[in-house]
Coordinates of C-alpha atoms and ligand atoms in Angstrom, one line a residue:
X94 CA 24.7 -3.1 -32.9
X95 CA 28.3 -1.8 -32.8
X96 CA 28.6 -2.4 -29.0
X97 CA 29.4 -6.0 -27.9
X98 CA 26.9 -7.7 -25.6
X99 CA 28.1 -7.6 -22.0
X100 CA 26.9 -10.2 -19.6
X101 CA 27.0 -9.6 -15.9
X102 CA 27.4 -12.5 -13.5
X103 CA 24.6 -13.2 -11.0
X104 CA 25.4 -14.9 -7.7
X105 CA 22.5 -17.3 -8.1
X106 CA 24.0 -18.7 -11.3
X107 CA 27.3 -19.6 -9.6
X108 CA 27.8 -23.3 -8.9
X109 CA 29.1 -22.5 -5.4
X110 CA 26.0 -20.5 -4.5
X111 CA 24.4 -22.2 -1.5
X112 CA 20.7 -23.2 -2.1
X113 CA 19.5 -21.1 0.8
X114 CA 20.9 -18.0 -0.8
X115 CA 19.5 -18.9 -4.2
X116 CA 16.1 -19.4 -2.7
X117 CA 16.4 -16.1 -0.8
X118 CA 17.1 -14.4 -4.1
X119 CA 14.1 -16.1 -5.8
X120 CA 11.9 -15.1 -2.9
X121 CA 13.1 -11.4 -3.0
X122 CA 12.2 -11.2 -6.7
X123 CA 8.7 -12.5 -6.0
X124 CA 8.3 -9.8 -3.3
X125 CA 9.4 -7.2 -5.9
X126 CA 6.8 -8.4 -8.4
X127 CA 4.1 -7.7 -5.7
X128 CA 5.4 -4.5 -4.4
X129 CA 3.0 -1.5 -4.6
X130 CA 4.4 2.0 -4.2
X131 CA 1.4 4.3 -3.6
X132 CA 1.5 7.4 -5.7
X133 CA 4.2 6.0 -8.0
X134 CA 3.1 2.7 -9.5
X135 CA -0.3 1.7 -10.9
X136 CA -0.8 -1.6 -9.0
X137 CA 2.2 -4.0 -8.8
X138 CA 4.4 -5.2 -11.6
X139 CA 2.5 -8.5 -11.4
X140 CA -0.9 -6.8 -12.1
X141 CA 0.7 -5.0 -15.0
X142 CA 1.9 -8.4 -16.3
X143 CA -1.7 -9.6 -16.3
X144 CA -2.6 -6.9 -18.8
X145 CA 0.3 -8.1 -21.1
X146 CA -1.0 -11.7 -21.0
X147 CA -4.6 -10.6 -21.6
X148 CA -3.6 -8.3 -24.5
X149 CA -1.5 -10.9 -26.3
X150 CA -3.2 -14.3 -25.8
X151 CA -6.6 -14.8 -27.4
X152 CA -8.9 -17.5 -26.0
X153 CA -6.9 -17.8 -22.8
X154 CA -8.9 -20.8 -21.5
X155 CA -7.3 -22.9 -24.2
X156 CA -3.9 -22.4 -22.8
X157 CA -1.7 -23.9 -20.1
X158 CA 0.8 -21.3 -19.0
X159 CA 4.2 -22.8 -18.1
X160 CA 6.4 -20.4 -15.9
X161 CA 9.6 -22.1 -16.9
X162 CA 12.1 -20.2 -14.8
X163 CA 9.6 -19.7 -12.0
X164 CA 11.9 -18.9 -9.1
X165 CA 9.7 -18.5 -6.0
X166 CA 6.6 -17.9 -8.2
X167 CA 7.3 -14.4 -9.5
X168 CA 4.0 -12.9 -10.8
X169 CA 2.3 -16.2 -11.5
X170 CA 0.1 -16.4 -8.3
X171 CA -1.3 -12.9 -9.2
X172 CA -1.7 -13.8 -12.9
X173 CA -3.6 -16.9 -11.9
X174 CA -6.0 -15.2 -9.5
X175 CA -6.6 -12.0 -11.6
X176 CA -7.0 -13.8 -15.0
X177 CA -9.1 -16.6 -13.7
X178 CA -11.4 -14.3 -11.7
X179 CA -12.2 -12.5 -15.0
X180 CA -12.6 -15.8 -16.9
X181 CA -14.9 -17.1 -14.3
X182 CA -17.1 -14.0 -14.4
X183 CA -17.4 -14.6 -18.2
X184 CA -18.4 -18.3 -17.6
X185 CA -15.1 -19.5 -19.1
X186 CA -12.7 -22.3 -18.1
X187 CA -9.8 -21.3 -15.8
X188 CA -6.2 -21.2 -17.2
X189 CA -3.9 -23.8 -15.7
X190 CA -0.5 -22.6 -14.5
X191 CA 2.6 -24.8 -14.1
X192 CA 5.8 -23.7 -12.2
X193 CA 9.2 -25.2 -13.1
X194 CA 12.8 -24.2 -12.7
X195 CA 16.3 -25.5 -12.9
X196 CA 16.4 -25.0 -9.1
X197 CA 12.8 -25.8 -7.9
X198 CA 11.6 -23.8 -4.9
X199 CA 9.5 -26.7 -3.5
X200 CA 8.6 -25.0 -0.2
X201 CA 7.1 -21.8 -1.9
X202 CA 5.5 -23.8 -4.8
X203 CA 3.8 -26.2 -2.5
X204 CA 2.4 -23.3 -0.4
X205 CA 1.1 -21.6 -3.6
X206 CA -0.5 -24.7 -5.1
X207 CA -2.2 -25.5 -1.8
X208 CA -3.9 -22.1 -1.9
X209 CA -4.5 -21.9 -5.7
X210 CA -5.8 -25.1 -7.2
X211 CA -5.0 -23.9 -10.8
X212 CA -1.3 -23.7 -10.0
X213 CA 0.7 -26.9 -10.0
X214 CA 4.5 -27.5 -10.3
X215 CA 7.1 -29.8 -11.6
X216 CA 9.1 -31.3 -8.7
X217 CA 12.2 -32.3 -10.7
X218 CA 14.6 -29.8 -12.1
X219 CA 13.6 -28.6 -15.6
X220 CA 16.2 -27.0 -17.8
X221 CA 14.6 -24.4 -20.0
X222 CA 17.1 -25.3 -22.7
X223 CA 15.6 -28.7 -23.2
X224 CA 12.1 -28.5 -21.8
X225 CA 9.5 -31.1 -22.8
X226 CA 5.9 -30.1 -23.5
X227 CA 3.8 -30.1 -20.3
X228 CA 0.3 -29.0 -21.5
X229 CA -2.3 -31.7 -21.4
X230 CA -3.5 -33.1 -24.8
X231 CA -5.7 -30.7 -26.6
X232 CA -4.4 -27.7 -24.7
X233 CA -2.1 -25.0 -26.0
X234 CA 1.1 -24.2 -24.1
X235 CA 2.5 -20.7 -23.5
X236 CA 5.8 -20.4 -21.8
X237 CA 6.6 -17.3 -19.8
X238 CA 10.2 -16.1 -19.2
X239 CA 9.8 -13.6 -16.4
X240 CA 13.1 -11.6 -15.9
X241 CA 15.3 -14.6 -16.7
X242 CA 16.6 -14.3 -20.3
X243 CA 19.7 -12.5 -19.1
X244 CA 20.8 -15.8 -17.5
X245 CA 21.4 -17.4 -20.8
X246 CA 24.4 -17.1 -23.1
X247 CA 23.6 -16.3 -26.7
X248 CA 23.8 -19.9 -27.9
X249 CA 21.6 -21.1 -25.0
X250 CA 19.1 -18.3 -25.7
X251 CA 18.9 -19.4 -29.3
X252 CA 18.4 -23.0 -28.3
X253 CA 15.6 -22.0 -25.9
X254 CA 13.8 -20.0 -28.5
X255 CA 14.2 -23.0 -30.9
X256 CA 12.8 -25.4 -28.3
X257 CA 9.9 -23.0 -27.7
X258 CA 9.0 -22.8 -31.3
X259 CA 9.2 -26.6 -31.7
X260 CA 7.4 -27.7 -28.4
X261 CA 5.1 -24.8 -27.4
X262 CA 2.5 -22.7 -29.0
X263 CA 3.4 -19.3 -27.6
X264 CA 6.0 -17.6 -25.4
X265 CA 6.4 -14.2 -23.7
Ligands
SAM317 C1 16.0 -13.8 -12.1 S1 15.3 -15.3 -11.5 C2 13.6 -15.0 -12.0 C3 12.6 -15.8 -11.2 C4 11.1 -15.5 -11.5 N1 10.8 -15.8 -12.9 C5 10.7 -14.1 -11.1 O1 10.4 -13.4 -12.0 O2 10.8 -13.8 -9.9 C6 15.8 -16.4 -12.7 C7 15.4 -17.9 -12.5 O3 15.8 -18.6 -13.6 C8 16.2 -19.9 -13.2 N2 17.1 -20.5 -14.2 C9 18.3 -20.1 -14.5 N3 18.8 -20.9 -15.5 C10 17.8 -21.7 -15.9 C11 17.6 -22.8 -16.8 N4 18.6 -23.1 -17.7 N5 16.4 -23.4 -16.9 C12 15.4 -23.1 -16.0 N6 15.5 -22.2 -15.1 C13 16.7 -21.5 -15.0 C14 16.9 -19.6 -11.8 O4 16.9 -20.7 -11.0 C15 16.0 -18.5 -11.3 O5 15.0 -19.0 -10.4

């Protein structure tokens, strides 16, 4: 490409950004994932994300899905309920979802995991650039990067992809 990559700054990435504002930003994004505009969108963006996961991962029950920059949950609660409803109707094991983030949103995550038993979360900060494997033994791990890759500088992005290839089985 002849045009250099330009990277805009996001307020939530600034060290001075107060945590209440960061959490508000994360929460607003989750609301957008679930927004339905009658007559314009087919379902929400979160329901469209379900089709992407179902289309690209075979044998879903063998995966743990790690939402590695989860914010306030993004599309994951909808992914869990829609995907597992279908798996259950086929007599298959549910997929386990794990939320993690460099800035964990404990309040939202705890609310989600109380309502949805297949969603758990990592309490400590997890940096996507050096994430360990979280899937239980014998399970495959797929990491999902929902609207977060623009946060990473080129070298970090390369490191994250390398880490994925080395420690996970799939990413999207
Ligand atoms: C644009 S938000 C997306 C949140 C969520 N995935 C969604 O779709 O609503 C980006 C998220 O990436 C997180 N983040 C930024 N740098 C990170 C890093 N190095 N490791 C893990 N998470 C990071 C931020 O805290 C923020 O929650």
